[in-house]
Short mmCIF file of C-alpha atoms and ligand atoms in Angstrom, two decimals:
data_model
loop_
_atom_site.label_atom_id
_atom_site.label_comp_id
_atom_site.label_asym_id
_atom_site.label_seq_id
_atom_site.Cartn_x
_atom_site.Cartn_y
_atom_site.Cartn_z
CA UNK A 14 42.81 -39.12 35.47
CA UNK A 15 41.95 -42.13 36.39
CA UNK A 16 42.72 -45.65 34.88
CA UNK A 17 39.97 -48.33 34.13
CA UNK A 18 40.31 -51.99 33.04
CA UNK A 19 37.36 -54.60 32.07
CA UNK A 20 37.70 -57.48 34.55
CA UNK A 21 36.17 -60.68 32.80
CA UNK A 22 35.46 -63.99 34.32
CA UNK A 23 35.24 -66.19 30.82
CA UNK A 24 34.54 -69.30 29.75
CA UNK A 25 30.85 -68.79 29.84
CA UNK A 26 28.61 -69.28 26.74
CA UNK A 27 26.67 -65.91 25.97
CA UNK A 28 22.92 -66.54 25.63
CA UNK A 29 19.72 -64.17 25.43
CA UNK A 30 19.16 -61.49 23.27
CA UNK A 31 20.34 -57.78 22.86
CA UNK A 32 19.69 -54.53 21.51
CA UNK A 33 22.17 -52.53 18.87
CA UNK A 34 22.62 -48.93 19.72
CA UNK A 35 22.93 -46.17 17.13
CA UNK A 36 26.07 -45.80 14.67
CA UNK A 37 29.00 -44.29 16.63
CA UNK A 38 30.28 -43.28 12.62
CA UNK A 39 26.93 -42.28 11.27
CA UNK A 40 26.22 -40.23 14.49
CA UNK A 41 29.81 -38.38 14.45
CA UNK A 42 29.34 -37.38 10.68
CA UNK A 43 25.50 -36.23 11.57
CA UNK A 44 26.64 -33.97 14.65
CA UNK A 45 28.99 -31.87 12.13
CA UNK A 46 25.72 -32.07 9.79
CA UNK A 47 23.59 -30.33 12.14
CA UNK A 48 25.88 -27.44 12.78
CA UNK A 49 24.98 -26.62 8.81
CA UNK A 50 21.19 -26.58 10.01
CA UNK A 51 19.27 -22.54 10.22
CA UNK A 52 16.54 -24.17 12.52
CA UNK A 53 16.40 -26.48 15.58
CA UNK A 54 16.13 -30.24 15.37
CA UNK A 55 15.77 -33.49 17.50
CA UNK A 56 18.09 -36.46 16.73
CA UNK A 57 17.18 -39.86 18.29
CA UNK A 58 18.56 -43.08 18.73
CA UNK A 59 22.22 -41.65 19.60
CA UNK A 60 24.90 -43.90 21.27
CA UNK A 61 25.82 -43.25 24.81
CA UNK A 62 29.96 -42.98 24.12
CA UNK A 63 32.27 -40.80 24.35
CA UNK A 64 33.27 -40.19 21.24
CA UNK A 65 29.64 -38.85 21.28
CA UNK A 66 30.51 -36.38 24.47
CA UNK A 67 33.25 -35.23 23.26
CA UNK A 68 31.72 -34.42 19.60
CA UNK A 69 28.30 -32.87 21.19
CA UNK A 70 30.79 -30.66 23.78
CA UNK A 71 32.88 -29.73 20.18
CA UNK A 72 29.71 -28.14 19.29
CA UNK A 73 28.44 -26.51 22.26
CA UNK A 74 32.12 -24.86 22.33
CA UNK A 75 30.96 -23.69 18.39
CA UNK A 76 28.06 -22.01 20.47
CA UNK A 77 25.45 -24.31 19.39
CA UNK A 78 22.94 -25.19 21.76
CA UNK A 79 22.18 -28.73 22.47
CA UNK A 80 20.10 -30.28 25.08
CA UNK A 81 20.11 -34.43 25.86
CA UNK A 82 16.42 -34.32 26.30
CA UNK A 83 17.38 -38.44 27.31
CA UNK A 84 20.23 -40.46 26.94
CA UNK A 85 19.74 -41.34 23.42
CA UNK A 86 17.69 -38.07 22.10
CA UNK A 87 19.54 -34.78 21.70
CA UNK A 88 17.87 -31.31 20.75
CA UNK A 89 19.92 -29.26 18.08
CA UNK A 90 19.89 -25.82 17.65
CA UNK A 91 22.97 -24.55 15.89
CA UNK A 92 21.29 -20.90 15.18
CA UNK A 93 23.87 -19.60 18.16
CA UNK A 94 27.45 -21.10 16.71
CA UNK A 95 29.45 -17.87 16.74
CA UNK A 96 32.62 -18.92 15.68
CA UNK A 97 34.49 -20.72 12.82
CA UNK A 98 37.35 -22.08 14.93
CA UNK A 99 38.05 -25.22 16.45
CA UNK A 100 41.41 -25.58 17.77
CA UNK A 101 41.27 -26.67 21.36
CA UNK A 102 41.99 -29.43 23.13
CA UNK A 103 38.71 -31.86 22.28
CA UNK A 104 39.51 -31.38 18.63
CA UNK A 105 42.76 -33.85 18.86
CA UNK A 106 40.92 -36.42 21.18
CA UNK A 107 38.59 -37.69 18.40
CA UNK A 108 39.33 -38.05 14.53
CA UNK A 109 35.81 -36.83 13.67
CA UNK A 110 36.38 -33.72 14.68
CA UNK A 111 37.34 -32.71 10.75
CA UNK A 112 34.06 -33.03 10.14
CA UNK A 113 33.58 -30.00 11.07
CA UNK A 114 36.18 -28.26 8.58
CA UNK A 115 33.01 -29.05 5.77
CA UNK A 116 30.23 -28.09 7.95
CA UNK A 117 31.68 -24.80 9.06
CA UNK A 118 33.55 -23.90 5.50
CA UNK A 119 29.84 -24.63 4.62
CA UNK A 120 27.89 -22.89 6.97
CA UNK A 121 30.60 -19.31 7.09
CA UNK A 122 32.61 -20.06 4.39
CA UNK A 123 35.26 -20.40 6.94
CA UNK A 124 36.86 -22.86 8.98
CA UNK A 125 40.08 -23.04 11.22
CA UNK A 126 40.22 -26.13 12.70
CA UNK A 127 42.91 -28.54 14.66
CA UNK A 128 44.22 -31.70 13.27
CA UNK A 129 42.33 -34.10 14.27
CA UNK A 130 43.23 -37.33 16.80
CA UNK A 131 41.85 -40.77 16.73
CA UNK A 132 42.65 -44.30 16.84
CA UNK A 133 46.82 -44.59 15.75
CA UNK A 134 47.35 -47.48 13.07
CA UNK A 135 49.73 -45.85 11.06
CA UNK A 136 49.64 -42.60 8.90
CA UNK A 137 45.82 -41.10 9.08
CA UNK A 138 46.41 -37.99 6.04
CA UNK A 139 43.76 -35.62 5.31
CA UNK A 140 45.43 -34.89 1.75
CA UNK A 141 42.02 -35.91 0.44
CA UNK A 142 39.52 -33.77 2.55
CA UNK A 143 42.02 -30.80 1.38
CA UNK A 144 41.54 -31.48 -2.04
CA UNK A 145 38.15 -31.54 -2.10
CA UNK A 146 37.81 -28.31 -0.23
CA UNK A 147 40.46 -26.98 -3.01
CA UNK A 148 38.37 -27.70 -5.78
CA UNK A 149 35.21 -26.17 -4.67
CA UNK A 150 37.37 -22.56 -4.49
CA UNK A 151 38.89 -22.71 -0.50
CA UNK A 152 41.83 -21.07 -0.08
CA UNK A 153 44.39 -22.43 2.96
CA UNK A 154 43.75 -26.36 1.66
CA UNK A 155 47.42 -26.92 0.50
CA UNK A 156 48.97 -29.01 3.17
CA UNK A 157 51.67 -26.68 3.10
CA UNK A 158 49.17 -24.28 4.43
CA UNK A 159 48.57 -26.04 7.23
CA UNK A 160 50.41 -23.71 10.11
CA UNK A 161 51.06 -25.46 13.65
CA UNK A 162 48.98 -27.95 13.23
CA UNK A 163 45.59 -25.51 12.55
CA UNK A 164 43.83 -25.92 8.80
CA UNK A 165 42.58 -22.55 8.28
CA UNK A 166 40.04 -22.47 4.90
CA UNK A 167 38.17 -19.56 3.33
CA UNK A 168 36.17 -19.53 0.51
CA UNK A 169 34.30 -16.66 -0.97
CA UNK A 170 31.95 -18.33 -2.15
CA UNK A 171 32.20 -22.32 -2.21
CA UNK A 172 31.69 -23.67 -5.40
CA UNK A 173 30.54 -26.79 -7.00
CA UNK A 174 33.12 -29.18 -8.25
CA UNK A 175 33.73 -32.23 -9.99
CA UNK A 176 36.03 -34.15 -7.26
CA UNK A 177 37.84 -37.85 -8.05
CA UNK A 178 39.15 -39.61 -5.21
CA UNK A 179 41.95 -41.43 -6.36
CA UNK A 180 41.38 -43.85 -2.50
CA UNK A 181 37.89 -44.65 -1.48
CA UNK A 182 38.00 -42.57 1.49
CA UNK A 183 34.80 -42.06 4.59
CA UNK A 184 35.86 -39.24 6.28
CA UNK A 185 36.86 -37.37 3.03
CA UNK A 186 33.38 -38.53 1.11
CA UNK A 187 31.64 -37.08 4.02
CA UNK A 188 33.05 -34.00 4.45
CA UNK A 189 33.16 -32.97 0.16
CA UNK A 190 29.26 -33.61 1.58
CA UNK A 191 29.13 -31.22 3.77
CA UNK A 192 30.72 -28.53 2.33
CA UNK A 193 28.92 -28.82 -1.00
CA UNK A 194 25.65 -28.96 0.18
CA UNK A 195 25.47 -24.66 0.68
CA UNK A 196 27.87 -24.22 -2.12
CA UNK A 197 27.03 -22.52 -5.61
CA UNK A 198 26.47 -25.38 -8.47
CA UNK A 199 26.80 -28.92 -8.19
CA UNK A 200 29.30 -31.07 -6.99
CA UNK A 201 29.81 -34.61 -7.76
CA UNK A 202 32.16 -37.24 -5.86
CA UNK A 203 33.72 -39.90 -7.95
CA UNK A 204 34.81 -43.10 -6.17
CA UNK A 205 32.95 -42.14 -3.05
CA UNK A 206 32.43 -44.52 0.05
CA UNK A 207 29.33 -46.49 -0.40
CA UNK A 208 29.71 -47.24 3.86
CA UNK A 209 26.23 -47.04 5.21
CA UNK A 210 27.12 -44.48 7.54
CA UNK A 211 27.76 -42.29 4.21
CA UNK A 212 24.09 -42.65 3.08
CA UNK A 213 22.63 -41.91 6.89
CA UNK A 214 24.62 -38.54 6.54
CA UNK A 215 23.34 -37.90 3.12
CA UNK A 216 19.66 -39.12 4.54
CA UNK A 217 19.72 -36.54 7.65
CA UNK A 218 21.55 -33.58 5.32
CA UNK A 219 18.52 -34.24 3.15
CA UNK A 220 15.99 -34.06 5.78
CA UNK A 221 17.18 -30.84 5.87
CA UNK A 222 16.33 -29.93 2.33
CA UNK A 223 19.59 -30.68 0.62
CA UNK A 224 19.95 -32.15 -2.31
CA UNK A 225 21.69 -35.35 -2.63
CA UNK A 226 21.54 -38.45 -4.80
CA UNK A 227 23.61 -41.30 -5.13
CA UNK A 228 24.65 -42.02 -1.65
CA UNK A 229 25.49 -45.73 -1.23
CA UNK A 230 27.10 -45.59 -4.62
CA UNK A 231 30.71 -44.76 -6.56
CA UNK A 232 28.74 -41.50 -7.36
CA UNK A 233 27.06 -38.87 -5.15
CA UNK A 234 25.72 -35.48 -6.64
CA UNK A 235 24.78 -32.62 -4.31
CA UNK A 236 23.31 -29.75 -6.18
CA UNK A 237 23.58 -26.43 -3.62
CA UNK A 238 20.84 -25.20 -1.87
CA UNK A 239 20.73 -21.03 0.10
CA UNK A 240 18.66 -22.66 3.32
CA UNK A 241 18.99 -25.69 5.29
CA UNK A 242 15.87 -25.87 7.37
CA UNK A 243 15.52 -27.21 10.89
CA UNK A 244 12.30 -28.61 12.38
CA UNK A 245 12.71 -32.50 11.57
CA UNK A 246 13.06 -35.46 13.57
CA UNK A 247 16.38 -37.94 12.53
CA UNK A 248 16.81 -41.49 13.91
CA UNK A 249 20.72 -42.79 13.30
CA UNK A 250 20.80 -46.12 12.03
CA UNK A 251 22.02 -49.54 13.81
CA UNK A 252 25.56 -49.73 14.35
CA UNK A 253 26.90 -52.45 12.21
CA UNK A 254 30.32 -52.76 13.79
CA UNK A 255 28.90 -52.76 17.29
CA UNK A 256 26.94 -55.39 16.27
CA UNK A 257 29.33 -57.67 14.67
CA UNK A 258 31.17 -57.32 17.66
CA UNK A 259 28.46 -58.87 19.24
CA UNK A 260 28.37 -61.52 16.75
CA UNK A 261 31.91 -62.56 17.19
CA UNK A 262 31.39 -62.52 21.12
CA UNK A 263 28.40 -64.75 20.78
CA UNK A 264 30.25 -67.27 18.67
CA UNK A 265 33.66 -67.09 20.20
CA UNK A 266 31.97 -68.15 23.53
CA UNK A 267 30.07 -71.26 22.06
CA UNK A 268 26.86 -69.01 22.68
CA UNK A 269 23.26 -68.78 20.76
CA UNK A 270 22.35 -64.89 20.93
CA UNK A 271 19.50 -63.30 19.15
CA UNK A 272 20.93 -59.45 18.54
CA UNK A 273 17.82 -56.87 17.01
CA UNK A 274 17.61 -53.42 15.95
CA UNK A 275 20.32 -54.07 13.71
CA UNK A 276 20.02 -54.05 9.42
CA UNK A 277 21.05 -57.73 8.38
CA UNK A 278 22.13 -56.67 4.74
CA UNK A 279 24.52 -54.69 6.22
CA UNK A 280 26.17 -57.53 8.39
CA UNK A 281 26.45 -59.25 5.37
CA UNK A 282 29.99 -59.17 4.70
CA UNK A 283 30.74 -60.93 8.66
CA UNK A 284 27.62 -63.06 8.24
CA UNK A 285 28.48 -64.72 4.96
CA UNK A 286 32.19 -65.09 6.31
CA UNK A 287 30.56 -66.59 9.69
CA UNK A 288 28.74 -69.68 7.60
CA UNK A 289 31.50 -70.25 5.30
CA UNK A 290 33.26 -70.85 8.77
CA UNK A 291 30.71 -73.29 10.19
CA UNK A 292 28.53 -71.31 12.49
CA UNK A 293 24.51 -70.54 11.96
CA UNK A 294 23.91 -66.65 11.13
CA UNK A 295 19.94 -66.73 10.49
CA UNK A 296 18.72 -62.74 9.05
CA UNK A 297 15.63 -61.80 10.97
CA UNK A 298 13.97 -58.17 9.28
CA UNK A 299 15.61 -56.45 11.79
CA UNK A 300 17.91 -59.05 13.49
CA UNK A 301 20.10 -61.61 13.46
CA UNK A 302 20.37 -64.90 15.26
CA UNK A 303 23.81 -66.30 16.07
CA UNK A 304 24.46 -70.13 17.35
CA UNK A 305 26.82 -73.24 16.73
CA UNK A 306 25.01 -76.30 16.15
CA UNK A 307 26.44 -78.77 18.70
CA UNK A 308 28.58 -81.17 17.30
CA UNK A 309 29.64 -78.93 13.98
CA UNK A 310 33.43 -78.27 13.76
CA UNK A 311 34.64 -74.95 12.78
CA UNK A 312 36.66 -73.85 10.12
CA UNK A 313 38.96 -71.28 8.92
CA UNK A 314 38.72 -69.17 5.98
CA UNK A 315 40.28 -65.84 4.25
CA UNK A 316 39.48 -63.00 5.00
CA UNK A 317 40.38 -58.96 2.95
CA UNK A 318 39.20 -55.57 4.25
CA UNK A 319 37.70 -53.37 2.14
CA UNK A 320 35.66 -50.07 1.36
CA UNK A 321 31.78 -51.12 1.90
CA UNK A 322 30.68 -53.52 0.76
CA UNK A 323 33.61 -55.26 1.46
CA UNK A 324 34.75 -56.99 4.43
CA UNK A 325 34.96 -53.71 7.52
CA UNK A 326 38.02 -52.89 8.49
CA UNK A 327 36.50 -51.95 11.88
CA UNK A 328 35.80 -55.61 12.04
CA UNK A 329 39.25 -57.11 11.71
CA UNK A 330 40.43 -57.33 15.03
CA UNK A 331 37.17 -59.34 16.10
CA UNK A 332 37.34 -61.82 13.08
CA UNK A 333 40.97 -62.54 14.13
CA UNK A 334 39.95 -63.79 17.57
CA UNK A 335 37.03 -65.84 15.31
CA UNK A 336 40.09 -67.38 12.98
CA UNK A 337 41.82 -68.14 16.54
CA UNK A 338 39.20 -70.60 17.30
CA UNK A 339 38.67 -72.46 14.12
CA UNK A 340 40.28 -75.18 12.44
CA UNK A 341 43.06 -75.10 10.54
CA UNK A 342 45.18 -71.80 9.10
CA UNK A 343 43.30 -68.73 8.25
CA UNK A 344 44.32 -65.60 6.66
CA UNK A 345 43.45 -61.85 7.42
CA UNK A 346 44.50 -59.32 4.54
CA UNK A 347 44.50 -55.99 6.36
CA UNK A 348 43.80 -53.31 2.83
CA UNK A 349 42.36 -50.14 4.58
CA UNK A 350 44.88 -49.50 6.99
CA UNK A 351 48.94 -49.18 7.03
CA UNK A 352 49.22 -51.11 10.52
CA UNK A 353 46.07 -52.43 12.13
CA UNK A 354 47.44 -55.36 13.84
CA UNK A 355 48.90 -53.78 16.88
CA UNK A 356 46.62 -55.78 19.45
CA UNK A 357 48.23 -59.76 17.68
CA UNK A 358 51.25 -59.21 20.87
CA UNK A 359 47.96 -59.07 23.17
CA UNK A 360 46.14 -61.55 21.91
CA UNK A 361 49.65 -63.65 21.79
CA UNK A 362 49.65 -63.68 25.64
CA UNK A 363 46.23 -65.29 25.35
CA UNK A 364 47.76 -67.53 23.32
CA UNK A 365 46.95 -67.23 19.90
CA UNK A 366 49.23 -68.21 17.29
CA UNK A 367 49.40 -65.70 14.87
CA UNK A 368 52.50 -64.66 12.29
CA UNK A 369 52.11 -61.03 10.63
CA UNK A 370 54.03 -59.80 7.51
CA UNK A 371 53.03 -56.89 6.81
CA UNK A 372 49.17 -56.39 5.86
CA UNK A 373 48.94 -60.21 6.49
CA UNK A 374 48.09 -62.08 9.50
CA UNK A 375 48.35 -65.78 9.25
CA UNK A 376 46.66 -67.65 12.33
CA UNK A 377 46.64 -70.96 13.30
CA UNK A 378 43.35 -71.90 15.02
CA UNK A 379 44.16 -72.90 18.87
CA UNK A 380 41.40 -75.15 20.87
CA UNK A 381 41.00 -72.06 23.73
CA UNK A 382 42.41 -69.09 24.89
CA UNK A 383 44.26 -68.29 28.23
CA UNK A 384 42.97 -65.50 30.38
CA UNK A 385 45.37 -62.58 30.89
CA UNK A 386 45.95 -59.04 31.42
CA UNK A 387 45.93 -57.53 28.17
CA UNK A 388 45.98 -53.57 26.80
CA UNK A 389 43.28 -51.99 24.38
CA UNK A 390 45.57 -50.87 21.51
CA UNK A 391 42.58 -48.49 20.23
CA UNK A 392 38.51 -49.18 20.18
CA UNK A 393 38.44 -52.09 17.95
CA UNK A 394 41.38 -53.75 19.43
CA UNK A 395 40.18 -53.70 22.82
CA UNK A 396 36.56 -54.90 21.68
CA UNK A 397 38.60 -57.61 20.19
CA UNK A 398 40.31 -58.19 22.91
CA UNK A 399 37.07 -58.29 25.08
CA UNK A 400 35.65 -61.31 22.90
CA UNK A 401 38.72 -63.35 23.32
CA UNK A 402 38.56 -62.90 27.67
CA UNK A 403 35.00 -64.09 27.44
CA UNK A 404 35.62 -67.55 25.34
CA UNK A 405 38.95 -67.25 28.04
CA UNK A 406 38.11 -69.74 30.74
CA UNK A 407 39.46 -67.73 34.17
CA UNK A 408 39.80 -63.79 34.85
CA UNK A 409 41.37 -61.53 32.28
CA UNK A 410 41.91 -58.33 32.40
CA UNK A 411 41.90 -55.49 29.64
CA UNK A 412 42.99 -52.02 30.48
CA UNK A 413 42.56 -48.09 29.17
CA UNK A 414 38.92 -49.44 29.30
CA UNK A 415 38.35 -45.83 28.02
CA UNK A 416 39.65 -46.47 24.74
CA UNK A 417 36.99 -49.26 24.55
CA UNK A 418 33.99 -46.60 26.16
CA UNK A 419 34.84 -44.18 22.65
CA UNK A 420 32.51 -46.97 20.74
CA UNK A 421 30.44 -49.18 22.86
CA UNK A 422 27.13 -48.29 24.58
CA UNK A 423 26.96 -49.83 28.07
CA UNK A 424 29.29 -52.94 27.28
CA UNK A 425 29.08 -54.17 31.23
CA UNK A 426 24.95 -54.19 30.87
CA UNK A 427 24.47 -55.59 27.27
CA UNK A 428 26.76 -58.68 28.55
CA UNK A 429 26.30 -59.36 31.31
CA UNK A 430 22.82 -59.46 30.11
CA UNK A 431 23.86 -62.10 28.02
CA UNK A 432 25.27 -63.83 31.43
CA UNK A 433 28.97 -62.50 30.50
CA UNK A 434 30.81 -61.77 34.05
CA UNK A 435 32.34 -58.82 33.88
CA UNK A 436 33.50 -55.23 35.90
CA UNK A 437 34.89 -52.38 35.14
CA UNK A 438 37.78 -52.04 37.52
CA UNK A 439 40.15 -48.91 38.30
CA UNK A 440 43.09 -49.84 37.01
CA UNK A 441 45.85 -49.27 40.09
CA UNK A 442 43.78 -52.13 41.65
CA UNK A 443 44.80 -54.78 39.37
CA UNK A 444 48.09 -55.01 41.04
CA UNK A 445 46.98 -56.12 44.14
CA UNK A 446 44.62 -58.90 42.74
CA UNK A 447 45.49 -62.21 43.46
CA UNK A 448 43.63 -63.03 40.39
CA UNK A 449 45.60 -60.63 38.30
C1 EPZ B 544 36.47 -43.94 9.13
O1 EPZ B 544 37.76 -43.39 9.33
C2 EPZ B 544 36.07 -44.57 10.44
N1 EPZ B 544 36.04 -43.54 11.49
C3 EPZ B 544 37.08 -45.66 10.84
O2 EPZ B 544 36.53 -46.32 11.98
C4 EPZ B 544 37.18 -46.69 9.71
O3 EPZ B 544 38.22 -47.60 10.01
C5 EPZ B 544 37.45 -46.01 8.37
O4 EPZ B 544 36.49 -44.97 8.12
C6 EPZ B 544 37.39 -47.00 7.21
O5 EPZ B 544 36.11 -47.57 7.16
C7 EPZ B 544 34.94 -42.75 11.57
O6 EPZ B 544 34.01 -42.88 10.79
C8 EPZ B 544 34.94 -41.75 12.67
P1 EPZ B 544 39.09 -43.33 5.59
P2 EPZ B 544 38.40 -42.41 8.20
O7 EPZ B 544 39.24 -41.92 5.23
O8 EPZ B 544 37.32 -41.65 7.55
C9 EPZ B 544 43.34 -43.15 3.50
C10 EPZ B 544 36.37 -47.03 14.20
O9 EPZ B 544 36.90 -47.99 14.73
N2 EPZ B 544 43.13 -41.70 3.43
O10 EPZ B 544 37.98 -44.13 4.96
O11 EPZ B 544 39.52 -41.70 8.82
C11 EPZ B 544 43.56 -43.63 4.93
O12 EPZ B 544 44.91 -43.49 5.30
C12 EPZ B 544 37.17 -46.16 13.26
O13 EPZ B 544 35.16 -46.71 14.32
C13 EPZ B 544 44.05 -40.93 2.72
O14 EPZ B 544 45.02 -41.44 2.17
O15 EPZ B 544 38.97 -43.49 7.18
C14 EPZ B 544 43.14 -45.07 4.84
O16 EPZ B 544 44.20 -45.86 4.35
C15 EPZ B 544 38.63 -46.56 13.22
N3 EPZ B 544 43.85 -39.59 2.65
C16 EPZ B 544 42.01 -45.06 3.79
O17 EPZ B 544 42.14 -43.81 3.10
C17 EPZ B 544 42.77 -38.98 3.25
O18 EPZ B 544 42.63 -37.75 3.13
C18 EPZ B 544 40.61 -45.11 4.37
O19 EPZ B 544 40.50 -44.07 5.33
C19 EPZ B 544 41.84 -39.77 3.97
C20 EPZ B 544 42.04 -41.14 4.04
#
């Protein structure tokens, strides 16, 4: 396989105006949704990614049938899925692929499915997707059940439950979702993610006829229902961490971007971080518009990630390369995961000054960054990592390009529609740059 790298020229100010694309993890959670469906449906407004690809191929290898009628609409009919198990290959490449342990325990009352894969900053349990699925009857949910790496569940029938989680957990909330929405009685999740991803899942499973309440809250109730009928039309919602990637580009570069089809109120927690810093974040109804007023200094601030609506985890790497480039010391508290600075040696050869201890990065704002050829850690990372080669005056490099594909719709287009320069380059071809 082949190795890619984004080749950016930086140093130029980003300025125009650009479009969000769909939720990469609103979209992932719907897919497994759909596979619960007894009828056909359209879904619009889906990302062109790969984590997409890879989910929609999941599927077809279920036996669904699913047809891109264009490059953001897909036609769902999951009447054909023949099987309960998922164990090959695709399953490890993405981390949503445990999704469809709810959606398949819901739809057969079975499900043998891989471990799943995903981005690596530190330990990524399922102990609490497990739990769930042993409270509402399934058998095979110990993790000492787990057998070479395959979670095989039964339950005869599913069955309402009252489920705590103990850690506000995304993946977990969604999938008690989707295996309570079929079962007998009524579930409730206690200390569920409030993400807005969680209440576009709970939106589309009730376009289906489900019954949920509470998404968006600590609480979410799903009363069981025999049927979940097809025949709807579902948009997925703005993706907010696309889009505050796109925030942090435009301000890292000095730039004055308008981004739309976005949902301001959920951008709130990088907006209101964005102004206390010094830069102008003005809420449109469906946009935002991002500048420096000339002359302004920037400052730093402190920053904690934290379950919705708290500061996004997904959006740590990007504020980093924010706090490189403003006055004075700032501070990023990393709460959600074990070890989610992995990219601060990369952005060190850009020149950041950054210390870490543990969940804390302390870094001391720098006047620019220095291109250089840098590595994409995981998705976020590399986005990261992206924004600090475009404020980068000179040619940077930042390879396993792929890892930055899993998230971001047409990246090249969207800036250098914004007058970015920037390629995507195979990789081998680096070394014999001069530029390199
Ligand atoms: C989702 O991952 C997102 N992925 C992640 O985004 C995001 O970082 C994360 O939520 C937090 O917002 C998708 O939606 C596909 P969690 P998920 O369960 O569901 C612990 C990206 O860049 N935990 O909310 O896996 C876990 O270790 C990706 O788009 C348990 O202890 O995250 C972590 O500390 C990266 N036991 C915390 O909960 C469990 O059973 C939050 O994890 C599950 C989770």
């Amino acid at each position: 396989m082949k190795n890619y790298a984004y080749k950016i020229n930086g140093g130029k100010k980003l300025v125009g105006e650009i479009e969000i694309s769909g939720s990469k993890n609103a979209v992932l959670g719907i897919l497994a949704a759909a596979m619960l469906v007894d009828g056909p449906l359209t879904l619009e407004n889906v990302p062109d990614i790969s984590d997409v690809r890879v989910m929609v191929e999941l599927c077809r290898s279920l036996g669904a049938e699913i047809e891109m009628v264009d490059v953001h609409t897909l036609r769902i009919d999951p009447r054909s899925i023949c099987t309960y198990k998922a164990a090959g290959p695709l399953v490890s490449q993405i981390r949503a692929s445990y999704y469809l342990m709810g959606a398949l325990l819901g739809r057969f009352g079975k499900a043998s499915i891989r471990l799943p894969g995903g981005c690596n900053f530190g330990d990524r349990p399922i102990d609490l997707h497990l739990k769930a699925f042993q409270l509402m009857g399934a058998k095979g949910a110990r993790p000492s059940d787990i057998d070479a790496g395959i979670v095989n569940l039964s339950a005869n029938p599913l069955r309402g439950a009252k489920i705590y989680f103990d850690i506000v957990s995304v993946g977990a909330t969604i999938n008690a979702m989707l295996a309570a929405c079929k079962a007998e009685g009524t579930t409730e999740i206690i200390n569920a993610a409030k993400e807005p991803h969680i209440v576009d899942v709970a939106n589309f499973l009730n376009a289906m006829g489900a019954r949920i309440k509470g998404a968006g809250t600590d609480t979410i109730k799903i009363t069981g229902v025999p049927f979940l009928k097809g025949d709807f039309v579902y948009s997925v919602i703005p993706d907010q961490i696309e889009a505050g990637t796109y925030m942090v580009a435009a301000a890292v570069t000095g730039g004055d971007v308008m981004i739309t089809n976005l949902i301001p109120t959920h951008m709130e927690p990088l907006s209101a971080k964005m102004r206390e810093m010094g830069y102008i974040v003005e809420d449109g109804d469906d946009s935002i518009h991002i500048y420096r007023e000339p002359g302004t200094d920037i400052y730093a601030t402190n920053v904690k990630t934290a379950p919705y609506p708290g500061f996004p985890t997904d959006l740590q790497p990007q504020t980093v390369v924010l706090l490189c480039l403003a006055e004075g010391m700032g501070r990023m508290h990393e709460n959600v995961w074990q070890n989610r600075f992995q990219y601060i040696p990369e952005l060190q050869k850009m020149g950041a000054n950054i210390n870490v201890f543990e969940r804390h990065a302390l870094v001391n704002g720098i006047t620019r960054f220095k291109p250089a050829t840098v590595l994409a850690t995981d998705l976020r990372a590399g986005a990261a990592l992206v924004c600090a080669a475009l404020a980068a005056e000179g040619t940077s490099y930042i390879t396993h390009a792929a890892r930055i594909d899993r998230g971001y719709e047409h990246i090249v287009s969207k800036l250098r529609s914004l007058g970015a320069e920037i390629e995507r380059v195979e990789y081998d071809s680096i070394m014999d740059d001069p530029e390199a």
